[in-house]
mmCIF file of C-alpha atoms in Angstrom:
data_model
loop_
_atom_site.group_PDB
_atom_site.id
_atom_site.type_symbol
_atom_site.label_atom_id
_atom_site.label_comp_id
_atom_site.label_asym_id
_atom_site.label_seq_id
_atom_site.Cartn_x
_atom_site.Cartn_y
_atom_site.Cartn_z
ATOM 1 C CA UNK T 1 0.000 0.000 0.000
ATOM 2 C CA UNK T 2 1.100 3.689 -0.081
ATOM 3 C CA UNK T 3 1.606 4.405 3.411
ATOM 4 C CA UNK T 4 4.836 4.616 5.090
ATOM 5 C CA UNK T 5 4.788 1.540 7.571
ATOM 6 C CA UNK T 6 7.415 1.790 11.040
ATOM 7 C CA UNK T 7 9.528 -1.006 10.777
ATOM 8 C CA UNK T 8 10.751 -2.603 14.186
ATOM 9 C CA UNK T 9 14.156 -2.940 14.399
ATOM 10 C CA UNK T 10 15.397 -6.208 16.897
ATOM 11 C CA UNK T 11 18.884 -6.628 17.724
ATOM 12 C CA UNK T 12 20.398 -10.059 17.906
ATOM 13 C CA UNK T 13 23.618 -10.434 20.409
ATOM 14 C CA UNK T 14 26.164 -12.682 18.840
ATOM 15 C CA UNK T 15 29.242 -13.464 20.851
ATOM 16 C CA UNK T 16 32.659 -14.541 18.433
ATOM 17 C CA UNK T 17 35.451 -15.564 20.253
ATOM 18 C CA UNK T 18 38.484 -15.393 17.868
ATOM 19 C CA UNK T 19 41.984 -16.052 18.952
ATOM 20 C CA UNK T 20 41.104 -16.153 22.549
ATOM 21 C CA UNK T 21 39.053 -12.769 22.993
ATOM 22 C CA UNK T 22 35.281 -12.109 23.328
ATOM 23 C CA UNK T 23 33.710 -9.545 21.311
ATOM 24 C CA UNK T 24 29.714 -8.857 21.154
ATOM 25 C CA UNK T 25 28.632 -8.050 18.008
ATOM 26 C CA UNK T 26 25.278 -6.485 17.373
ATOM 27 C CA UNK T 27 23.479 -8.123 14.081
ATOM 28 C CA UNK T 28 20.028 -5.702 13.288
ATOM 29 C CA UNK T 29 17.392 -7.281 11.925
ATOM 30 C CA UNK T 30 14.244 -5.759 10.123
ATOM 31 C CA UNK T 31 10.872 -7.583 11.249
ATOM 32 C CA UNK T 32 7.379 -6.246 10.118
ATOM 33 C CA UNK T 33 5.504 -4.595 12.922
ATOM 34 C CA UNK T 34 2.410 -7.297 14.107
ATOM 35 C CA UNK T 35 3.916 -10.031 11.595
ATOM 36 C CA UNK T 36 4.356 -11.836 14.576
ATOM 37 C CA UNK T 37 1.199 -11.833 16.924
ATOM 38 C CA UNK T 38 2.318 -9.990 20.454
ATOM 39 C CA UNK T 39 2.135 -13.120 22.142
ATOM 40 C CA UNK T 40 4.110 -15.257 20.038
ATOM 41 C CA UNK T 41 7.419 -12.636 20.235
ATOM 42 C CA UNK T 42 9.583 -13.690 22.989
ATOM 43 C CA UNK T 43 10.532 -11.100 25.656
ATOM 44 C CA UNK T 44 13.972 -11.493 26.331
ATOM 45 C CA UNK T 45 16.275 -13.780 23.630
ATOM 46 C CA UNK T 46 19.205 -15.440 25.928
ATOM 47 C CA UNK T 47 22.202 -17.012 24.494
ATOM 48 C CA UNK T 48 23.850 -19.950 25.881
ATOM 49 C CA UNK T 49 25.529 -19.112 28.942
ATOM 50 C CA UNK T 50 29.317 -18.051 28.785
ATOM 51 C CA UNK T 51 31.856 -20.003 31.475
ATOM 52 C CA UNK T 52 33.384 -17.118 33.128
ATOM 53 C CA UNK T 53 36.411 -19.021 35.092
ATOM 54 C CA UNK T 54 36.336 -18.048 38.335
ATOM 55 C CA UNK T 55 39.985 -16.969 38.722
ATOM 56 C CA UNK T 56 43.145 -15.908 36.079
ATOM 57 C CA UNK T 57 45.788 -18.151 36.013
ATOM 58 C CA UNK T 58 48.606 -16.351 37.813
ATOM 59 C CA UNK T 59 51.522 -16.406 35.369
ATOM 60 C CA UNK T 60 54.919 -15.171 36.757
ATOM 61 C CA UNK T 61 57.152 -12.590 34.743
ATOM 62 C CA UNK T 62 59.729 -14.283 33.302
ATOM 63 C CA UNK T 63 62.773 -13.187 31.123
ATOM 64 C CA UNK T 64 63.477 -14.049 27.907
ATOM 65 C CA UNK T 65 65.853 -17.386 27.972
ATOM 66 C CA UNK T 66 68.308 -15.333 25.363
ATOM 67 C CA UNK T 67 68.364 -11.641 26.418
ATOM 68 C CA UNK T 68 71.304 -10.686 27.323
ATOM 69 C CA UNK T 69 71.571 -7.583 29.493
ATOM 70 C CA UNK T 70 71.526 -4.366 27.371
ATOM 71 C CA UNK T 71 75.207 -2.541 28.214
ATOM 72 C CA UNK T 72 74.902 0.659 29.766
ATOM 73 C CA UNK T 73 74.217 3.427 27.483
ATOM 74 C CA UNK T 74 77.444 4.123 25.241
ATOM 75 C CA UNK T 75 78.592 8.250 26.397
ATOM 76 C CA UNK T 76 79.807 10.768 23.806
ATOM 77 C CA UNK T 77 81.978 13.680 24.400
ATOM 78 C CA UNK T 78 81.341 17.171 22.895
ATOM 79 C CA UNK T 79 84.319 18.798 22.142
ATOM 80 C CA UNK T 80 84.485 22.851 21.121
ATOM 81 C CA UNK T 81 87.354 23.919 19.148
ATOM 82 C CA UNK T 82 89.203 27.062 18.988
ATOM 83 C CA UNK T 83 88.397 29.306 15.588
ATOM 84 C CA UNK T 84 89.816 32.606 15.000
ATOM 85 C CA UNK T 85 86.736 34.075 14.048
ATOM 86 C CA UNK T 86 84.153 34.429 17.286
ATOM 87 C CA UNK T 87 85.072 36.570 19.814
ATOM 88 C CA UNK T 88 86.168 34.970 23.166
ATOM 89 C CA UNK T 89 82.671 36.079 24.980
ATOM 90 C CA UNK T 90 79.998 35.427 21.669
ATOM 91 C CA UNK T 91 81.470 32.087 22.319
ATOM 92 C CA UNK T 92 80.695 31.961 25.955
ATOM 93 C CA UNK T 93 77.433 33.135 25.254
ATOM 94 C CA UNK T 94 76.420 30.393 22.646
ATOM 95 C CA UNK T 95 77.600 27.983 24.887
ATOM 96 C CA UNK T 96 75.596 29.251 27.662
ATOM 97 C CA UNK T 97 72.502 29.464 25.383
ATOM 98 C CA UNK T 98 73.479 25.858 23.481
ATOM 99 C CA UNK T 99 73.733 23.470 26.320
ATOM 100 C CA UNK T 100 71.204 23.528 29.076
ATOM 101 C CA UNK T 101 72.707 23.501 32.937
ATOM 102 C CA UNK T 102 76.147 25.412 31.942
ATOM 103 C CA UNK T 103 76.455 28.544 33.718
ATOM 104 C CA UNK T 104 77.958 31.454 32.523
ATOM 105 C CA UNK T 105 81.289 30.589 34.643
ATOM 106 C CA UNK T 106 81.197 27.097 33.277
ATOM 107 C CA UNK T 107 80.716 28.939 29.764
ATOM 108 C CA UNK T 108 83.935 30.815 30.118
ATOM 109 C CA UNK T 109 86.276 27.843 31.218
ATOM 110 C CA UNK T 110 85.305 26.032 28.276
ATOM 111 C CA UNK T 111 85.637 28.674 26.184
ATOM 112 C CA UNK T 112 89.159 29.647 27.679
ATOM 113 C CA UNK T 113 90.141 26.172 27.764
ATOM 114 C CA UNK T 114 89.570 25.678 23.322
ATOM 115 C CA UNK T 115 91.008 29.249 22.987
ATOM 116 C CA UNK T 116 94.236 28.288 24.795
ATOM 117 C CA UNK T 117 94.717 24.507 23.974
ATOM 118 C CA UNK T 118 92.704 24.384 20.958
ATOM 119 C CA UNK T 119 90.431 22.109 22.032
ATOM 120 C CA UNK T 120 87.752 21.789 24.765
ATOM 121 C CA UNK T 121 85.606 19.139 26.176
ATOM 122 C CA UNK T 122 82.242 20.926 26.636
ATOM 123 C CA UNK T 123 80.297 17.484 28.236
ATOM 124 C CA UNK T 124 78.863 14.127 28.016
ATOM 125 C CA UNK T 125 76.234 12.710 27.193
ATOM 126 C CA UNK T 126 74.338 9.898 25.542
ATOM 127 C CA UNK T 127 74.769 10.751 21.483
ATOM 128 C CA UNK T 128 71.628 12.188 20.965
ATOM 129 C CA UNK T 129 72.156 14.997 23.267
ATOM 130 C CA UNK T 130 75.491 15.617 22.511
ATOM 131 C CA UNK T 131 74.240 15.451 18.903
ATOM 132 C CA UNK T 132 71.573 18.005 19.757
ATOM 133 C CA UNK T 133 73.705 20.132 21.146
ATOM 134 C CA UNK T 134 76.326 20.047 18.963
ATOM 135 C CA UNK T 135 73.905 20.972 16.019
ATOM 136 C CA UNK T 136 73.126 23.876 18.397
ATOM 137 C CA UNK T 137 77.265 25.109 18.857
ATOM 138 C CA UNK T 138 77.322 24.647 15.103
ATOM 139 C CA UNK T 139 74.465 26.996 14.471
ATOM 140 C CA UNK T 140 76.127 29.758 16.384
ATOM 141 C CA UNK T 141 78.749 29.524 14.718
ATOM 142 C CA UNK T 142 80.842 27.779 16.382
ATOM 143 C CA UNK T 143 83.155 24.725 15.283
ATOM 144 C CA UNK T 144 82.163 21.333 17.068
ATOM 145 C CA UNK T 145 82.074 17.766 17.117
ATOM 146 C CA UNK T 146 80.892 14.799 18.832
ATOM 147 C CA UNK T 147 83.433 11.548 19.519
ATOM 148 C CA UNK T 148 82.896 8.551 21.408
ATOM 149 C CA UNK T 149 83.982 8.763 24.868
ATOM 150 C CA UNK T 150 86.825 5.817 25.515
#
C-alpha cells in the first residue's frame, strides 16, 4: 500500500570468540511490525551461557631465555674547538645558550680552555644529546664535534 509503515528494528547479540578474545557483536534485523502476533514474540532472547572461570591463572614474569643484558648506554663527548673568528665572549654566550645547565662561569672555562689549547671538552652525554647540542654550537657559529667517549 502507499503508506509509510514503522519497521521494528530487533537486535540479535552474537558473541565470536576469535583467537582467545570475546567480542559482542550487534546483528540488526528488520521484522514487520504485528507479523508476529504480540504473544508469540519472545521477551527477552538469551544465548547460551558463557563459562566465566572463576579466577586468572597467575603467570609469573619471566625473562626471555636469550636476552642478554643491554650494556649501559654508550657516552659521547662534545668537544668545542678554537676558531679565529668568534670573539672569546659570543662564544661563551652560545655555549651558555646551546647546552642547558652550563652557567655562565662554566661557559667561560670552556671557552678559555679551546682558545688556549685548541680544544675543549664541553660534556657528556648519551649521542643524541650531545648530537643536539652540537647541532646547536654549530648553528652559532661555532666549530664542534661529537666523539665517542673511551
Amino acid at each position: 500500500d502507499g503508506s509509510t509503515a514503522m519497521k521494528e528494528v530487533r537486535c540479535v547479540f552474537l558473541f565470536v570468540v576469535v583467537g582467545g578474545s570475546m567480542a559482542l557483536h550487534l546483528a540488526p534485523r528488520l521484522v514487520k511490525p504485528h507479523s508476529v502476533p504480540l504473544q508469540a514474540r519472545p521477551r527477552m532472547a538469551v544465548d547460551a551461557p558463557v563459562k566465566i572461570p572463576d579466577m586468572a591463572p597467575l603467570l609469573a614474569p619471566t625473562e626471555p631465555k636469550n636476552d642478554r643484558k643491554s650494556d649501559p648506554a654508550k657516552k659521547y663527548k662534545l668537544l668545542l674547538f678554537n676558531d679565529n673568528v668568534n670573539r672569546r665572549e659570543y662564544v661563551a654566550k652560545v655555549l651558555q645558550a646551546s647546552v642547558p645547565g652550563l652557567t655562565q662561569a662554566d661557559a667561560y672555562v670552556v671557552m678559555q680552555k679551546a682558545h688556549k689549547s685548541g680544544m675543549a671538552v664541553v660534556g657528556v652525554w648519551i649521542f643524541e644529546l650531545a648530537e643536539a647540542y652540537c647541532e646547536s654550537l654549530k648553528s652559532g657559529g661555532l666549530i664542534a664535534s661529537v666523539t665517542e667517549e673511551e
